[in-house]
Coordinates of C-alpha atoms in Angstrom, one line a residue:
X1 CA 133.8 0.9 39.3
X2 CA 131.3 0.1 42.0
X3 CA 132.2 0.6 45.6
X4 CA 132.8 -3.1 45.8
X5 CA 135.3 -3.1 43.3
X6 CA 137.8 -1.2 45.6
X7 CA 140.4 -2.4 47.9
X8 CA 142.1 -0.1 50.4
X9 CA 146.1 0.5 50.9
X10 CA 147.3 2.9 53.4
X11 CA 150.2 3.7 55.7
X12 CA 148.3 5.0 58.7
X13 CA 148.4 8.6 57.8
X14 CA 146.3 8.5 54.5
X15 CA 144.8 5.8 52.1
X16 CA 144.1 5.0 48.6
X17 CA 141.3 3.2 46.9
X18 CA 142.6 0.8 44.2
X19 CA 140.0 -0.5 41.7
X20 CA 139.6 -3.9 40.5
X21 CA 140.9 -2.7 37.0
X22 CA 144.1 -1.3 38.6
X23 CA 143.1 2.2 38.9
X24 CA 143.8 4.4 41.9
X25 CA 140.9 6.6 41.8
X26 CA 141.1 8.2 45.2
X27 CA 144.1 9.4 47.2
X28 CA 144.7 12.2 49.6
X29 CA 147.7 13.4 50.5
X30 CA 149.7 13.9 52.9
X31 CA 146.5 13.2 55.3
X32 CA 143.2 11.6 55.3
X33 CA 141.6 14.7 55.2
X34 CA 143.8 16.6 52.6
X35 CA 142.6 17.8 49.3
X36 CA 142.9 14.6 46.8
X37 CA 145.1 14.4 44.1
X38 CA 143.3 11.3 42.3
X39 CA 139.6 12.1 42.4
X40 CA 138.1 9.8 39.7
X41 CA 135.8 8.4 42.3
X42 CA 133.8 11.4 42.5
X43 CA 134.1 12.7 39.0
X44 CA 135.8 11.2 35.9
X45 CA 139.5 10.3 35.2
X46 CA 140.1 13.8 34.1
X47 CA 139.6 14.6 37.9
X48 CA 142.8 12.4 38.5
X49 CA 143.6 8.8 38.6
X50 CA 146.6 6.5 38.0
X51 CA 145.7 3.4 36.1
X52 CA 148.2 0.4 35.9
X53 CA 147.5 -3.1 34.3
X54 CA 147.4 -5.1 31.1
X55 CA 146.6 -3.3 27.8
X56 CA 142.8 -3.5 27.1
X57 CA 142.0 -2.6 30.8
X58 CA 139.8 -5.3 32.2
X59 CA 139.3 -6.4 35.8
X60 CA 141.8 -8.3 37.5
X61 CA 140.9 -12.1 37.4
X62 CA 141.9 -12.2 41.0
X63 CA 143.0 -10.3 43.9
X64 CA 143.8 -10.7 47.6
X65 CA 146.0 -9.1 50.4
X66 CA 148.8 -10.8 51.5
X67 CA 147.8 -12.6 54.6
X68 CA 147.6 -10.6 57.7
X69 CA 148.6 -7.3 56.0
X70 CA 147.3 -4.3 53.8
X71 CA 149.5 -5.3 50.9
X72 CA 147.3 -6.1 47.8
X73 CA 148.0 -8.4 44.9
X74 CA 146.0 -8.2 41.9
X75 CA 146.6 -10.7 39.2
X76 CA 145.4 -10.9 35.5
X77 CA 145.4 -13.8 33.2
X78 CA 146.0 -13.2 29.8
X79 CA 146.3 -15.2 26.6
X80 CA 150.0 -14.6 26.7
X81 CA 150.8 -14.8 30.2
X82 CA 149.8 -13.9 33.8
X83 CA 151.1 -10.6 35.4
X84 CA 150.8 -9.4 39.1
X85 CA 150.8 -5.9 40.6
X86 CA 151.3 -5.4 44.1
X87 CA 149.8 -2.1 45.5
X88 CA 150.9 -0.9 49.2
X89 CA 151.8 2.3 51.2
X90 CA 154.9 1.7 53.3
X91 CA 154.6 3.4 57.0
X92 CA 156.3 6.5 56.2
X93 CA 159.6 8.1 57.6
X94 CA 158.7 11.7 56.2
X95 CA 157.1 11.5 53.0
X96 CA 154.1 9.5 51.9
X97 CA 154.9 7.0 49.2
X98 CA 152.6 4.6 46.9
X99 CA 154.2 1.8 45.4
X100 CA 153.2 -0.5 42.4
X101 CA 155.3 -3.3 41.6
X102 CA 154.7 -5.2 38.3
X103 CA 155.6 -8.9 38.3
X104 CA 155.9 -11.3 35.6
X105 CA 154.1 -14.7 36.6
X106 CA 154.3 -16.5 33.5
X107 CA 154.6 -15.8 29.7
X108 CA 154.8 -12.1 28.8
X109 CA 152.0 -9.5 29.2
X110 CA 151.7 -6.1 27.6
X111 CA 151.1 -3.5 30.1
X112 CA 149.7 -0.1 30.0
X113 CA 149.7 2.8 32.6
X114 CA 148.2 6.1 32.6
X115 CA 148.9 8.9 35.1
X116 CA 146.7 12.0 35.7
X117 CA 147.6 14.3 38.6
X118 CA 145.0 16.6 39.7
X119 CA 145.6 18.5 42.9
X120 CA 142.7 20.0 45.0
X121 CA 140.1 17.6 44.5
X122 CA 140.4 17.1 40.7
X123 CA 140.7 20.8 40.1
X124 CA 144.0 21.8 39.5
X125 CA 146.0 20.5 36.6
X126 CA 149.7 20.6 37.5
X127 CA 152.7 21.6 35.6
X128 CA 154.7 18.5 34.8
X129 CA 158.5 18.2 33.9
X130 CA 161.1 15.7 33.6
X131 CA 164.0 15.8 36.0
X132 CA 166.7 13.3 35.8
X133 CA 164.6 10.8 34.3
X134 CA 161.9 11.1 36.6
X135 CA 158.3 12.9 36.3
X136 CA 157.5 15.8 38.6
X137 CA 154.2 17.5 38.9
X138 CA 153.6 20.8 40.8
X139 CA 150.5 22.6 41.5
X140 CA 150.4 25.1 44.5
X141 CA 151.7 23.7 47.6
X142 CA 151.7 20.3 46.4
X143 CA 154.5 18.4 44.4
X144 CA 154.6 14.7 43.4
X145 CA 157.3 12.5 41.8
X146 CA 157.0 9.4 39.9
X147 CA 159.9 7.2 39.7
X148 CA 159.9 4.5 37.1
X149 CA 162.0 2.5 34.9
X150 CA 159.4 2.9 32.3
X151 CA 159.4 6.2 30.5
X152 CA 155.9 8.1 30.4
X153 CA 155.0 10.0 27.4
X154 CA 153.0 13.2 28.0
X155 CA 149.8 14.1 26.0
X156 CA 146.2 15.4 26.5
X157 CA 147.2 16.5 30.1
X158 CA 148.1 12.8 31.0
X159 CA 151.5 10.5 30.7
X160 CA 151.2 7.1 29.4
X161 CA 153.2 4.4 28.4
X162 CA 152.8 0.7 27.2
X163 CA 155.5 -2.0 28.1
X164 CA 155.8 -5.6 28.1
X165 CA 156.9 -7.8 31.4
X166 CA 158.1 -11.4 31.2
X167 CA 158.2 -14.2 33.5
X168 CA 160.5 -13.3 36.6
X169 CA 160.7 -9.6 35.7
X170 CA 159.9 -7.0 38.5
X171 CA 159.1 -3.4 37.4
X172 CA 158.8 -0.9 40.3
X173 CA 156.6 2.4 40.1
X174 CA 157.0 4.9 43.2
X175 CA 154.8 7.9 43.9
X176 CA 156.0 10.2 46.3
X177 CA 154.3 13.5 47.6
X178 CA 156.1 16.3 49.3
X179 CA 155.6 20.0 50.0
X180 CA 156.3 22.1 46.6
X181 CA 158.7 24.2 48.1
X182 CA 161.0 21.4 49.4
X183 CA 163.6 19.6 47.2
X184 CA 163.0 16.1 45.9
X185 CA 163.0 13.6 48.7
X186 CA 165.2 10.4 48.7
X187 CA 163.8 7.5 46.5
X188 CA 162.8 4.6 48.8
X189 CA 163.9 1.0 47.8
X190 CA 160.8 -0.9 46.8
X191 CA 161.9 -4.4 47.7
X192 CA 163.0 -3.5 51.3
X193 CA 159.8 -1.4 51.9
X194 CA 157.8 -4.3 51.0
X195 CA 159.5 -6.5 53.2
X196 CA 159.6 -4.0 56.2
X197 CA 155.8 -3.3 55.5
X198 CA 154.8 -6.9 55.6
X199 CA 156.8 -7.6 58.7
X200 CA 155.3 -4.5 60.3
X201 CA 151.7 -5.9 59.8
X202 CA 152.5 -9.7 60.6
X203 CA 154.1 -8.2 63.9
X204 CA 150.8 -6.2 64.6
X205 CA 148.4 -9.1 63.8
X206 CA 150.3 -11.5 66.0
X207 CA 149.3 -9.5 69.1
X208 CA 145.7 -10.2 68.3
X209 CA 144.1 -12.4 71.2
X210 CA 140.9 -13.4 69.2
X211 CA 140.9 -16.8 68.7
X212 CA 137.2 -17.9 68.0
X213 CA 135.3 -18.4 65.0
X214 CA 135.2 -15.9 61.9
X215 CA 139.1 -15.2 62.9
X216 CA 139.6 -14.2 59.1
X217 CA 136.7 -11.8 59.1
X218 CA 137.8 -10.2 62.5
X219 CA 141.4 -10.0 61.7
X220 CA 140.7 -8.3 58.5
X221 CA 138.2 -5.9 60.3
X222 CA 141.0 -5.2 62.6
X223 CA 143.7 -4.3 60.1
X224 CA 141.1 -2.1 58.3
X225 CA 140.3 -0.1 61.6
X226 CA 144.4 -0.1 62.2
X227 CA 144.6 1.6 58.6
X228 CA 142.0 4.3 59.5
X229 CA 144.2 5.4 62.5
X230 CA 146.2 8.5 62.1
X231 CA 149.3 7.4 63.5
X232 CA 151.0 10.7 64.5
X233 CA 148.3 11.7 66.9
X234 CA 146.2 8.2 67.7
X235 CA 143.0 9.6 66.1
X236 CA 140.9 7.5 64.2
X237 CA 138.8 8.6 61.0
X238 CA 135.4 7.0 60.2
X239 CA 136.3 6.3 56.7
X240 CA 138.8 7.4 54.1
X241 CA 136.4 9.0 51.9
X242 CA 133.9 11.9 51.2
X243 CA 130.5 11.8 49.7
X244 CA 130.0 8.4 48.6
X245 CA 126.2 8.5 48.6
X246 CA 123.9 6.8 51.0
X247 CA 121.3 6.9 48.5
X248 CA 122.5 6.6 44.9
X249 CA 121.9 9.7 42.9
X250 CA 120.7 11.5 46.0
X251 CA 122.0 14.2 48.6
X252 CA 123.0 12.1 51.5
X253 CA 126.7 12.5 50.6
X254 CA 129.0 13.3 53.9
X255 CA 132.5 13.7 54.4
X256 CA 133.6 11.0 56.7
X257 CA 137.4 11.7 56.8
X258 CA 137.5 13.2 60.5
X259 CA 137.6 11.7 64.0
X260 CA 134.2 11.3 65.4
X261 CA 134.3 10.7 69.0
X262 CA 131.6 8.0 68.9
X263 CA 133.1 6.0 66.1
X264 CA 136.7 6.4 67.7
X265 CA 135.5 5.3 71.0
X266 CA 133.8 2.2 69.5
X267 CA 136.7 1.2 67.6
X268 CA 139.0 1.5 70.5
X269 CA 136.6 -0.9 72.5
X270 CA 137.0 -3.4 69.3
X271 CA 141.0 -3.0 69.5
X272 CA 141.0 -3.6 73.3
X273 CA 138.8 -6.3 73.3
X274 CA 141.5 -7.8 70.8
X275 CA 144.4 -7.3 72.9
X276 CA 145.5 -3.8 71.5
X277 CA 145.9 -1.7 74.5
X278 CA 148.6 0.4 73.1
X279 CA 146.1 1.8 70.7
X280 CA 144.0 2.9 73.6
X281 CA 146.7 4.7 75.5
X282 CA 147.4 6.8 72.2
X283 CA 143.9 7.3 71.6
X284 CA 143.2 8.6 75.2
X285 CA 146.3 10.9 74.7
X286 CA 144.7 12.3 71.4
X287 CA 141.3 12.6 73.4
X288 CA 142.8 14.6 76.3
X289 CA 144.7 17.1 73.9
X290 CA 141.8 17.4 71.6
X291 CA 139.1 18.3 74.2
X292 CA 141.2 20.2 76.4
X293 CA 139.2 23.2 77.5
X294 CA 135.7 23.8 78.7
X295 CA 133.2 20.7 78.6
X296 CA 130.6 22.9 77.0
X297 CA 132.7 23.2 74.0
X298 CA 132.9 19.6 73.4
X299 CA 132.6 18.5 69.7
X300 CA 131.3 15.3 68.3
X301 CA 134.1 15.2 65.7
X302 CA 137.5 16.7 65.3
X303 CA 140.4 16.7 62.7
X304 CA 142.8 14.1 62.8
X305 CA 145.4 16.3 64.7
X306 CA 142.3 17.7 66.7
X307 CA 141.3 20.4 64.5
X308 CA 138.0 21.9 65.7
X309 CA 136.8 24.1 62.3
X310 CA 135.6 21.6 59.9
X311 CA 133.5 24.1 57.6
X312 CA 131.3 22.3 55.2
X313 CA 131.8 23.4 51.5
X314 CA 130.2 21.9 48.1
X315 CA 132.8 20.9 45.2
X316 CA 130.5 21.9 42.0
X317 CA 133.2 20.9 39.7
X318 CA 132.8 17.2 40.7
X319 CA 129.8 15.4 39.2
X320 CA 129.7 13.1 42.2
X321 CA 129.9 9.3 42.6
X322 CA 127.1 8.0 40.1
X323 CA 125.6 11.6 39.7
X324 CA 125.4 12.0 43.3
X325 CA 125.5 15.6 44.1
X326 CA 126.6 17.7 45.8
X327 CA 130.3 16.5 46.7
X328 CA 131.0 17.9 50.4
X329 CA 134.2 18.5 52.0
X330 CA 133.9 19.3 55.8
X331 CA 131.1 18.7 57.9
X332 CA 128.4 21.0 59.4
X333 CA 127.3 18.2 61.8
X334 CA 130.4 19.2 64.0
X335 CA 128.0 21.9 65.2
X336 CA 125.6 19.5 66.4
X337 CA 124.6 18.5 70.2
X338 CA 124.8 14.8 70.4
X339 CA 124.6 13.8 74.1
X340 CA 125.2 10.2 73.5
X341 CA 128.9 11.2 73.0
X342 CA 129.6 11.7 76.3
X343 CA 128.4 7.9 77.5
X344 CA 130.7 6.8 74.7
X345 CA 133.6 8.4 75.9
X346 CA 133.0 7.3 79.4
X347 CA 132.3 3.8 78.5
X348 CA 135.5 3.5 76.3
X349 CA 137.7 5.1 79.0
X350 CA 136.2 2.7 81.9
X351 CA 136.6 -0.3 79.6
X352 CA 140.2 0.8 78.8
X353 CA 141.0 0.9 82.7
X354 CA 139.0 -2.7 83.2
X355 CA 141.4 -4.0 80.2
X356 CA 144.5 -2.7 82.1
X357 CA 145.1 0.9 80.8
X358 CA 146.8 2.7 83.4
X359 CA 145.6 5.3 85.5
X360 CA 145.7 8.9 84.5
X361 CA 144.7 11.7 87.0
X362 CA 144.4 14.4 84.0
X363 CA 142.0 11.9 82.2
X364 CA 140.0 11.8 85.5
X365 CA 139.9 15.7 86.0
X366 CA 138.5 15.8 82.3
X367 CA 135.9 13.1 82.8
X368 CA 134.6 14.9 85.9
X369 CA 134.2 17.9 83.8
X370 CA 132.1 15.8 81.0
X371 CA 130.1 14.4 83.7
X372 CA 129.3 17.9 85.1
X373 CA 128.1 18.8 81.7
X374 CA 125.9 15.7 81.3
X375 CA 124.6 16.5 84.8
X376 CA 123.4 19.9 83.6
X377 CA 122.3 19.1 80.2
X378 CA 121.0 15.5 80.2
X379 CA 117.4 16.5 79.8
X380 CA 117.7 18.6 76.7
X381 CA 116.9 17.6 73.2
X382 CA 119.7 16.7 70.8
X383 CA 120.4 15.8 67.0
X384 CA 121.2 12.2 68.3
X385 CA 123.3 9.3 67.0
X386 CA 122.2 9.8 63.3
X387 CA 123.1 13.2 63.2
X388 CA 119.7 14.3 62.0
X389 CA 119.2 17.5 60.2
X390 CA 115.7 18.2 61.4
X391 CA 114.4 19.4 64.6
X392 CA 116.1 18.5 67.9
X393 CA 114.4 15.7 69.7
X394 CA 114.5 13.8 73.0
X395 CA 116.1 10.8 71.5
X396 CA 115.9 7.8 73.8
X397 CA 119.3 6.3 72.8
X398 CA 120.9 9.8 73.9
X399 CA 119.0 9.6 77.3
X400 CA 120.5 6.1 77.6
X401 CA 123.8 7.0 76.8
X402 CA 123.6 9.8 79.4
X403 CA 122.7 7.2 81.8
X404 CA 125.8 5.0 80.6
X405 CA 128.0 8.0 81.4
X406 CA 126.7 8.1 84.9
X407 CA 126.8 4.6 85.3
X408 CA 130.4 4.3 84.2
X409 CA 131.2 7.1 86.5
X410 CA 129.9 5.4 89.6
X411 CA 131.9 2.2 88.6
X412 CA 135.0 4.2 88.3
X413 CA 134.7 5.4 91.8
X414 CA 133.8 1.7 93.3
X415 CA 136.3 -0.1 91.1
X416 CA 139.3 2.2 91.0
X417 CA 139.3 4.6 93.9
X418 CA 138.4 7.7 92.2
X419 CA 136.9 10.5 94.1
X420 CA 133.6 12.4 93.1
X421 CA 130.1 13.2 94.1
X422 CA 129.3 9.6 93.5
X423 CA 126.0 9.6 95.6
X424 CA 124.8 12.4 93.3
X425 CA 125.8 10.8 90.3
X426 CA 123.9 7.4 91.7
X427 CA 120.8 9.4 92.4
X428 CA 120.7 11.0 89.0
X429 CA 121.5 7.8 87.0
X430 CA 118.0 6.1 88.7
X431 CA 116.2 9.3 87.8
X432 CA 117.7 9.3 84.1
X433 CA 116.7 5.4 83.9
X434 CA 113.0 6.0 85.5
X435 CA 112.5 8.9 83.0
X436 CA 113.3 6.8 79.8
X437 CA 111.3 3.9 81.0
X438 CA 108.3 6.2 81.7
X439 CA 108.5 8.5 78.4
X440 CA 110.7 6.6 76.0
X441 CA 108.4 3.2 76.2
X442 CA 105.2 2.5 74.8
X443 CA 103.5 0.0 76.9
X444 CA 100.5 -0.6 74.3
X445 CA 103.1 -1.8 71.9
X446 CA 105.6 -3.2 74.4
X447 CA 108.6 -1.4 72.7
X448 CA 110.7 1.7 73.6
X449 CA 110.5 4.3 70.9
X450 CA 112.8 6.6 68.8
X451 CA 112.1 9.7 70.9
X452 CA 110.1 10.8 73.7
X453 CA 106.3 11.1 72.3
X454 CA 107.1 9.3 69.2
X455 CA 105.6 6.0 67.8
X456 CA 108.7 5.6 65.4
X457 CA 111.3 2.7 66.1
X458 CA 115.0 3.3 65.9
X459 CA 117.7 0.6 65.5
X460 CA 119.8 2.3 68.0
X461 CA 117.4 0.9 70.8
X462 CA 119.3 -2.2 70.4
X463 CA 122.1 -0.8 72.5
X464 CA 119.8 -0.7 75.5
X465 CA 121.2 -4.2 76.6
X466 CA 124.6 -3.8 75.0
X467 CA 125.2 -1.1 77.4
X468 CA 123.5 -2.8 80.4
X469 CA 120.8 -0.4 80.8
X470 CA 118.3 -3.5 80.7
X471 CA 119.0 -7.0 80.6
X472 CA 118.5 -8.7 77.4
X473 CA 115.8 -10.9 78.5
X474 CA 113.7 -7.8 79.9
X475 CA 110.2 -8.1 78.6
X476 CA 110.6 -4.7 77.5
X477 CA 113.8 -5.3 75.5
X478 CA 112.2 -8.5 73.9
X479 CA 109.4 -6.2 72.7
X480 CA 111.7 -3.8 71.3
X481 CA 113.8 -6.2 69.5
X482 CA 110.8 -8.1 68.0
X483 CA 109.2 -4.7 66.9
X484 CA 112.7 -4.0 65.0
X485 CA 112.7 -7.1 63.5
X486 CA 109.0 -6.7 62.3
X487 CA 109.1 -3.0 61.1
X488 CA 112.7 -2.0 60.5
X489 CA 114.0 -5.1 58.6
X490 CA 114.3 -4.8 54.6
X491 CA 115.3 -8.0 52.7
X492 CA 116.6 -9.6 56.1
X493 CA 118.7 -6.6 57.2
X494 CA 118.1 -3.6 59.6
X495 CA 117.4 0.0 58.5
X496 CA 118.2 2.9 61.1
X497 CA 114.5 4.0 61.3
X498 CA 111.4 4.5 59.0
X499 CA 112.0 7.0 56.1
X500 CA 108.5 8.0 54.7
X501 CA 107.3 11.3 53.5
X502 CA 105.3 12.0 56.6
X503 CA 108.4 11.2 58.8
X504 CA 110.6 14.5 58.9
X505 CA 113.2 12.9 61.4
X506 CA 116.4 13.6 59.4
X507 CA 115.4 16.5 57.2
X508 CA 116.4 15.1 54.2
X509 CA 114.9 13.9 50.9
X510 CA 115.6 10.3 49.6
X511 CA 116.0 6.9 51.1
X512 CA 119.1 5.0 51.9
X513 CA 120.1 1.2 52.3
X514 CA 120.2 -1.0 55.4
X515 CA 122.9 0.4 57.9
X516 CA 125.1 -2.3 58.2
X517 CA 126.3 -1.7 62.2
X518 CA 122.5 -1.9 62.9
X519 CA 122.4 -5.3 61.8
X520 CA 125.3 -6.3 63.4
X521 CA 123.7 -5.0 66.5
X522 CA 120.9 -7.3 66.1
X523 CA 123.3 -10.4 65.8
X524 CA 124.8 -9.5 69.1
X525 CA 121.6 -9.0 70.9
X526 CA 120.3 -12.3 69.4
X527 CA 123.4 -13.9 70.8
X528 CA 122.8 -12.5 74.4
X529 CA 119.1 -13.3 74.3
X530 CA 120.2 -17.1 73.5
X531 CA 119.2 -17.1 69.8
X532 CA 122.5 -18.3 68.5
X533 CA 121.4 -19.9 65.4
X534 CA 119.5 -17.1 64.3
X535 CA 122.3 -14.7 65.2
X536 CA 124.9 -17.1 63.2
X537 CA 122.7 -17.1 60.2
X538 CA 122.2 -13.2 60.1
X539 CA 125.9 -12.7 60.8
X540 CA 127.0 -15.2 57.9
X541 CA 124.7 -13.5 55.6
X542 CA 126.3 -10.0 56.6
X543 CA 129.9 -11.4 56.0
X544 CA 128.3 -12.4 52.5
X545 CA 127.9 -8.7 51.7
X546 CA 131.9 -8.0 52.1
X547 CA 133.5 -7.5 48.8
X548 CA 136.2 -9.9 47.5
X549 CA 138.9 -8.5 49.9
X550 CA 136.8 -8.5 53.0
X551 CA 135.7 -4.7 53.2
X552 CA 132.4 -3.2 53.9
X553 CA 130.7 0.3 53.4
X554 CA 128.2 2.0 55.5
X555 CA 125.2 0.5 54.1
X556 CA 123.8 -2.2 51.8
X557 CA 120.9 -1.2 49.3
X558 CA 119.0 -4.3 48.7
X559 CA 117.2 -2.4 46.0
X560 CA 120.4 -2.5 43.8
X561 CA 122.1 -5.4 45.6
X562 CA 124.9 -3.1 46.4
X563 CA 127.2 -1.6 48.9
X564 CA 126.5 2.5 49.3
X565 CA 128.0 4.8 51.6
X566 CA 131.7 6.0 52.5
X567 CA 134.1 3.1 52.1
X568 CA 135.7 1.3 54.0
X569 CA 133.6 2.3 57.1
X570 CA 134.8 1.9 60.7
X571 CA 131.3 1.8 61.9
X572 CA 130.7 -1.3 59.8
X573 CA 133.8 -3.2 60.8
X574 CA 133.6 -2.4 64.6
X575 CA 130.0 -4.2 65.3
X576 CA 131.4 -7.2 63.2
X577 CA 134.2 -7.7 65.6
X578 CA 131.8 -7.6 68.5
X579 CA 129.2 -9.6 66.8
X580 CA 132.0 -12.4 66.4
X581 CA 132.7 -12.4 69.9
X582 CA 129.3 -12.5 71.0
X583 CA 128.7 -15.7 68.9
X584 CA 132.4 -17.3 69.9

């Protein structure tokens, strides 16, 4: 299956990817970043999957989410009738469940299912036994149960069944995980959980305050972002997958199942602007717990519960998505210096306060500690927004976000009565601004550049007017946007930065697709500049890249006409929401 062929279901603690043919090919339990028990997405079916559909295994005729939910419905029209499969993960009480309900819509349809459980990212073949008519698979610390009215027969390290469903019949399949040392958890009631899950999502969506155009796309993006939230702590993962390549067949394969401060702050900004202040409060609590300690120890990312050690490993037994190797878990970028994160955090907390989030003395104390670090280190080179694995540079975007950190600190004092060395912050804010305009701007080409002394462009420069560093109609901003449109666009979409043999900025071989967030940024800046028709045209072309259930990956590769990168990607759905607001 292609990335576009997958849909997301989740319980706000983990998530599964369901293919168009009815196969669950990716599922990590009990958390987003736990080892997977279905890993066919990054290998083959022998690395674990659960297929359920009409015999013959063809793609669904149609599928959709139930309105305003994360409940997936897939339907197949066959010569003998029509069948529907409802897939969802109910918000858990204790143990995670995947529920699949087979419904006969008309006539009768012969169905088949195949279950291969493989713990530890497809590596461990579990011991499977029957217990009171149910299947249990055990391997190391993991145990799963399959409750089903249809008996499955084992063979070739898999379990299969063929059965017929008639019009009006409903057959539930329940897949439940628990620690292997604990007894079998109570079996849930499918219809009750379905009704409660649908009601929960409907109630959550009803809080959305966005009423402009493109509401369907905005609401679907908000639901996706909520689905990427780790409910117990308030952390937000960048994506539920690892190692989906940015370059098909290449090495640009990273684990995104962690909480990037940058991605989380942008996600919170989108949620807050849509009326979801409770999520901002939860995330602020997660942030304060997570970064507690010395400001110099701040990381760019953490585990969903605030873990700091995320060692990067290679899983050599997996062939990779479309032979894209290596498959990685963990992320070495956790060790990088990315100065822009300080600006993102300060901006998010400032926006939260302006939207009504209550004051928190402890939060301000930590903010001041972060600002002390910015004051002492803003003039250092870093790895920047794109987490380059080449040499550190004085990235212009990083400097702009240091300016933003100081600017939001000044505004905090001015608007909310906080105390701090505000004059010192004002003075340094002006110093940073002046240096960026001197060293990060090329007057001959009338454009800001990727880094000091560089002639290259960077789509992150589109953030300059968005964070208020300069007005959108400033001649230098106009020149930068024009340069990006001329030099960084491929088939109508925006690349992050030039990739060429003589440009070692990211230290990696191969190419990549257009980064979708960058194209949405261009939409927003175009709208700020009054270019509404051009912005609308680009926005609607971007919406056309979503798959049939409204989801986006990280990038779009026009060479193949395909989505690439981890999926679904928060960093794509967040700017979609902002761009829609800019056009409303």
